[in-house]
Amino acid sequence: MAAIMLTTMNIPLHTSVWVNSRRKSWCCYASLSQPDRKEIRLGLPSKGRMSADTLELLKNCQLSVKQVNPRQYVAEIPQLSNLEVWFQRPKDITRKLLSGDLDLGIVGLDTFSEHGQGSEDLIIVHEALEYGDCRLSLAIPQYGIFENVNSVDELAKMPQWTEEKPLRVATGFTYLGPKFMKENGLKHVTFSTADGALEAAPAMGIADAILDLVSSGTTLRENNLKEIKGGVVLESQAVFIASRKSMIQRKGVLETTHEMLERLEAHLRAIGQFTVTANMRGSSAEEVAERILSQPSLMGLQGPTVSPVFCKHDGKVTADYYAIVICVPQKALYKSIQQLRAVSF
C-alpha cells in the first residue's frame, strides 16, 4: 500500500508582463500630471468587501500591506521598494490612473469599464483575480405590463416607449447604461442617476427598470424584479489595472508590475491544487513512471517526479522504493488517490 502525503502547492512561474493578449504599439504621450514624482503609487479600494478581499489576496501573495494608522489613506508593501499604497474609492482609482496621480490599481471590472470609458491609456494587466464576482444587469418588474416580457428584444419592441414617454431606467452607470441600450435597439430611454437601493425605484413609480450590479439575484426577487434574457451588460470581478503612460514613462513601474503579476499568477494557479507524495515499490524509475502515467488522473501538470528511496538491507544500500510527487486539482484528489493505490503493488 502506498504511503500518501498531501500538501498545498505553490507554483513558481515566469509570466510575461504583457498579459490579456493585447500587445499594442505604444507611442509618446504628454508628460504625467506629476512628472517629478519618484514613488510608484498603487490604488486599492478603501472600504467594504472589495477592500478586505484585496488585502487578503495580496497577503496570500506575500505582499502584505503595512498601514501604520488605520485612519491614514497611505500605506506600503515592504516587499516592493519605492511603492506607495493609496486607499481610495474604486471609481477614484480609475480616474486617478487617467490623471497620472496613480500608476497601478485593483478595482472591479464594472468600475474600470464605467469610469475608464474605453480610454487607451488604461491597461488591464490581469483580468481575473477571482473575487468580487457580480454582473451588471438590467432588471424589470415581474408584474403589470412587464409580466410577459422576458428578454431585451421583447422590451425594445414594447409599443409603450415613445419619445414623449420613454423607458425610465434608474442606474449609477451613466456611461455603460446608454451604451448598452443603444447597442440593443432601445431608442427611447431616459436615465436617472441613483446610488443604492435602486430596487425600490420601480415600486415607487420613479423608474420602469433598473440597471445595477447583481450577485445572487435574491434582492431583486424579494423586490418583485426579474433579470431578462440578453440583459447582462457585463460579468465583473476584480482586475489589476495600470496606466499605460506610467508604464512607459515612470521609472520602476514596469518592473513592479511584472513582479506583482508573477506573484498573482503563481498564487491564483496554485489555488485548488495539491501536491501528492507517495512511496511506491518498483524495479526502476522508468517502470514506476510508466505505471503512474497509465492513469489519466495522475498525469499532473507536466508528469510525475520519480526519485529513488534508498534503504540499507544486510549492509547493502538498495532502492526498492521510489518517491512519487504529482500535482492534482482538488476536485480530482480522491480519484487520483484511488488510482495511485491501484497501481501501487
XYZ file of C-alpha atoms in Angstrom:
345
model
C 0.000 0.000 0.000
C 1.385 3.410 -0.891
C 2.022 5.907 1.894
C 0.433 9.173 0.754
C 1.063 12.741 1.931
C -0.923 15.808 0.826
C 0.276 19.403 0.820
C -0.979 22.576 -0.788
C 1.179 23.701 -3.657
C 2.860 26.920 -4.726
C 3.888 27.096 -8.369
C 6.766 29.376 -9.412
C 6.003 30.990 -12.742
C 7.825 33.108 -15.246
C 4.992 35.166 -16.655
C 5.340 37.705 -19.397
C 4.329 41.156 -18.235
C 2.174 41.634 -21.317
C -0.987 39.712 -20.488
C -4.508 39.820 -21.887
C -3.164 39.055 -25.373
C -3.426 42.662 -26.404
C 0.004 43.919 -27.349
C -0.223 47.284 -28.939
C 2.243 49.741 -30.381
C 2.989 52.419 -27.847
C 3.640 55.984 -28.814
C 4.812 59.060 -26.945
C 2.414 60.837 -24.644
C 2.299 64.150 -22.893
C 4.054 64.312 -19.526
C 2.311 62.932 -16.457
C 0.412 65.218 -14.128
C 3.237 64.860 -11.570
C 6.423 64.428 -13.643
C 8.713 64.933 -10.626
C 7.120 62.209 -8.500
C 9.556 59.368 -7.838
C 7.319 56.997 -5.918
C 5.201 54.360 -7.627
C 1.579 54.544 -6.486
C -0.828 51.624 -6.187
C -4.517 52.399 -5.595
C -6.550 49.932 -3.529
C -10.246 50.027 -2.525
C -10.615 51.800 0.809
C -13.756 50.154 2.203
C -16.037 47.151 2.141
C -15.716 43.577 0.971
C -13.629 44.529 -2.052
C -11.040 46.154 0.225
C -10.857 43.178 2.596
C -10.613 40.639 -0.234
C -7.910 42.678 -1.999
C -5.763 42.865 1.141
C -6.236 39.126 1.688
C -5.168 38.343 -1.884
C -2.034 40.464 -1.590
C -1.216 38.841 1.765
C -1.506 35.399 0.163
C 0.942 36.583 -2.494
C 3.413 37.592 0.255
C 2.663 41.253 -0.457
C 1.139 42.243 2.885
C 0.071 45.889 3.103
C 1.522 47.646 6.152
C -0.596 50.516 7.436
C 0.796 52.378 10.466
C -2.509 54.080 11.230
C -5.805 52.542 10.024
C -7.203 56.072 9.638
C -4.490 57.036 7.166
C -5.023 56.583 3.456
C -1.406 55.763 2.637
C 0.500 52.537 3.354
C 3.337 50.429 1.999
C 4.229 46.931 0.857
C 7.713 46.231 2.271
C 8.494 43.641 -0.418
C 8.071 46.267 -3.160
C 10.540 49.106 -2.795
C 9.541 52.646 -3.699
C 5.855 51.715 -3.756
C 3.142 53.698 -2.011
C -0.299 52.210 -1.418
C -3.173 54.697 -1.537
C -6.629 53.693 -0.310
C -9.275 55.279 -2.499
C -12.826 54.773 -3.693
C -12.740 52.368 -6.664
C -14.052 54.968 -9.113
C -11.398 57.422 -7.937
C -8.693 54.818 -8.526
C -9.683 54.635 -12.190
C -9.909 58.407 -12.534
C -6.534 58.965 -10.859
C -4.893 56.429 -13.123
C -6.113 58.540 -16.022
C -4.885 61.774 -14.436
C -1.467 60.334 -13.602
C -1.900 60.552 -9.829
C -1.790 56.744 -9.562
C 0.200 54.212 -11.593
C -1.419 50.869 -10.706
C -4.712 49.777 -9.180
C -7.106 46.979 -8.307
C -10.824 47.564 -8.923
C -13.861 45.722 -10.236
C -14.211 45.372 -14.000
C -17.525 47.235 -13.764
C -15.796 50.256 -12.204
C -12.960 50.102 -14.711
C -15.383 49.957 -17.648
C -17.724 52.684 -16.346
C -15.125 55.268 -15.331
C -12.363 54.312 -17.769
C -14.817 54.723 -20.647
C -12.628 52.859 -23.112
C -9.546 55.036 -22.604
C -6.487 53.752 -24.456
C -4.326 54.849 -21.538
C -5.761 52.203 -19.200
C -4.469 48.635 -19.377
C -5.910 45.503 -17.792
C -2.820 43.685 -16.557
C -4.706 40.737 -15.035
C -8.368 40.303 -15.918
C -9.419 37.597 -13.439
C -8.333 37.936 -9.799
C -11.171 35.567 -8.848
C -13.080 37.593 -6.279
C -15.660 40.367 -6.331
C -17.834 38.389 -8.737
C -21.030 40.087 -9.856
C -22.804 41.159 -13.038
C -24.171 44.446 -14.283
C -27.698 43.554 -15.297
C -30.965 45.110 -16.442
C -33.972 44.248 -14.268
C -37.686 44.968 -14.740
C -40.811 44.337 -12.608
C -42.382 40.876 -12.596
C -45.865 42.387 -12.721
C -48.023 44.741 -14.795
C -47.040 45.477 -18.378
C -43.751 43.609 -17.848
C -45.289 40.325 -16.709
C -44.758 38.565 -20.060
C -41.567 40.415 -21.040
C -38.592 38.073 -20.708
C -35.903 39.469 -22.994
C -34.274 42.725 -24.018
C -35.622 42.200 -27.524
C -39.196 41.979 -26.197
C -38.596 45.034 -24.012
C -37.385 47.033 -27.020
C -40.480 46.080 -29.034
C -42.978 47.247 -26.434
C -45.194 49.962 -28.002
C -45.319 51.946 -24.763
C -41.900 53.541 -25.288
C -42.053 56.732 -27.340
C -40.153 59.968 -27.498
C -42.789 61.554 -25.283
C -42.895 58.622 -22.871
C -39.515 56.850 -22.854
C -38.427 53.856 -20.785
C -37.156 55.215 -17.476
C -34.051 53.475 -16.111
C -32.533 54.113 -12.680
C -28.807 53.416 -12.571
C -25.463 54.584 -11.348
C -23.846 53.508 -14.631
C -24.381 56.540 -16.841
C -21.746 55.515 -19.393
C -22.350 51.779 -19.756
C -26.148 52.139 -19.481
C -26.796 54.366 -22.515
C -24.141 52.470 -24.495
C -25.850 49.131 -23.800
C -29.329 50.448 -24.633
C -28.191 51.900 -27.933
C -26.435 48.669 -28.912
C -29.620 46.697 -28.162
C -32.067 48.829 -30.128
C -33.714 50.672 -27.229
C -34.084 54.159 -28.696
C -36.489 55.893 -26.326
C -34.785 55.705 -22.949
C -34.051 58.204 -20.188
C -31.753 57.628 -17.221
C -31.981 58.839 -13.653
C -28.809 58.608 -11.604
C -29.012 56.961 -8.225
C -26.753 55.157 -5.767
C -28.026 52.368 -3.555
C -31.480 50.828 -3.040
C -32.314 51.007 -6.746
C -34.636 48.028 -6.330
C -37.246 50.341 -4.789
C -37.377 52.698 -7.792
C -39.977 50.812 -9.911
C -42.281 50.250 -6.921
C -42.059 53.937 -6.062
C -43.021 54.832 -9.627
C -39.848 56.793 -10.346
C -38.422 54.264 -12.829
C -39.622 51.467 -15.105
C -36.412 49.438 -14.850
C -33.062 49.433 -13.085
C -29.525 48.720 -14.254
C -27.434 47.615 -11.319
C -24.902 45.116 -10.004
C -26.313 41.697 -9.144
C -24.679 38.875 -7.207
C -27.189 36.165 -6.332
C -30.335 37.950 -7.540
C -32.087 37.418 -4.209
C -32.617 41.139 -3.563
C -34.201 41.550 -6.997
C -36.623 38.688 -6.432
C -37.562 39.941 -2.970
C -38.498 43.266 -4.557
C -40.545 41.629 -7.357
C -37.941 42.335 -10.038
C -36.502 39.979 -12.623
C -33.498 39.810 -14.909
C -34.229 39.191 -18.564
C -32.522 37.355 -21.392
C -29.804 39.458 -23.011
C -29.901 41.942 -20.151
C -26.433 41.336 -18.715
C -24.187 44.257 -19.644
C -21.001 42.632 -18.322
C -19.727 39.977 -15.952
C -17.453 41.589 -13.398
C -14.738 40.594 -10.966
C -11.606 42.219 -9.549
C -8.943 43.204 -12.086
C -5.375 44.504 -11.841
C -5.007 47.648 -13.942
C -2.283 50.111 -14.884
C -1.667 53.436 -16.570
C -0.025 52.997 -19.960
C 1.746 56.334 -19.568
C 3.205 55.331 -16.219
C 4.487 52.014 -17.560
C 6.259 53.855 -20.359
C 7.474 56.964 -18.616
C 7.841 56.362 -14.891
C 10.926 54.511 -13.711
C 10.290 51.209 -11.972
C 6.584 50.880 -12.802
C 7.138 48.197 -15.424
C 9.342 46.138 -13.105
C 6.919 46.472 -10.179
C 4.010 45.478 -12.410
C 5.944 42.439 -13.588
C 6.714 41.301 -10.039
C 3.141 41.768 -8.857
C 1.813 39.918 -11.879
C 4.088 36.932 -11.329
C 3.090 36.702 -7.667
C -0.606 36.965 -8.519
C -0.362 34.330 -11.251
C 1.577 31.939 -9.006
C -0.983 32.221 -6.227
C -4.064 32.009 -8.466
C -2.750 28.982 -10.331
C -1.935 27.245 -7.056
C -5.465 27.655 -5.664
C -7.183 24.289 -5.512
C -4.033 22.358 -6.432
C -2.435 19.736 -4.176
C 0.919 18.028 -4.185
C 0.522 14.301 -3.612
C 3.577 12.370 -2.403
C 3.693 8.569 -2.249
C 6.312 5.826 -1.889
C 5.927 3.011 -4.421
C 7.819 -0.217 -4.915
C 9.270 -0.695 -8.406
C 12.132 -2.121 -10.422
C 13.202 1.235 -11.858
C 12.145 4.882 -12.033
C 11.023 4.389 -15.619
C 8.866 1.368 -14.718
C 7.191 3.274 -11.887
C 6.630 6.319 -14.118
C 5.016 4.100 -16.755
C 2.554 2.771 -14.195
C 1.740 6.271 -12.966
C 1.209 7.653 -16.462
C -1.182 4.836 -17.325
C -3.795 6.596 -15.157
C -5.297 9.857 -16.543
C -5.733 11.500 -13.125
C -2.043 11.018 -12.287
C -0.580 12.981 -15.187
C -0.042 16.085 -13.046
C 0.858 19.382 -14.652
C 3.749 18.025 -16.720
C 4.150 14.494 -15.386
C 5.251 12.862 -12.133
C 8.553 13.371 -10.347
C 10.052 9.961 -9.545
C 13.039 9.651 -7.204
C 14.689 6.555 -5.638
C 14.260 5.967 -1.907
C 17.473 4.405 -0.614
C 17.368 1.821 2.171
C 20.047 -0.327 3.766
C 19.461 -4.086 3.969
C 22.057 -6.593 5.145
C 24.742 -3.956 4.811
C 23.793 -3.061 1.250
C 22.196 0.162 0.006
C 19.271 -0.552 -2.300
C 16.444 1.390 -3.925
C 13.397 -0.857 -3.817
C 11.013 2.074 -3.400
C 10.525 5.279 -5.336
C 9.094 8.585 -4.122
C 6.349 9.867 -6.409
C 5.330 13.542 -6.471
C 2.420 14.713 -8.610
C 0.194 17.786 -8.716
C -3.568 17.245 -8.856
C -6.592 19.577 -8.725
C -8.674 19.417 -5.568
C -11.766 18.182 -7.438
C -9.812 15.149 -8.691
C -7.993 14.436 -5.428
C -9.993 11.408 -4.266
C -9.990 9.810 -7.710
C -6.252 10.386 -8.036
C -5.550 8.689 -4.696
C -7.701 5.717 -5.734
C -5.772 5.378 -8.988
C -2.461 5.781 -7.183
C -3.321 2.939 -4.831
C -4.450 0.798 -7.752
C -1.035 0.997 -9.434
C 0.934 0.563 -6.191
C 1.913 -3.098 -5.975
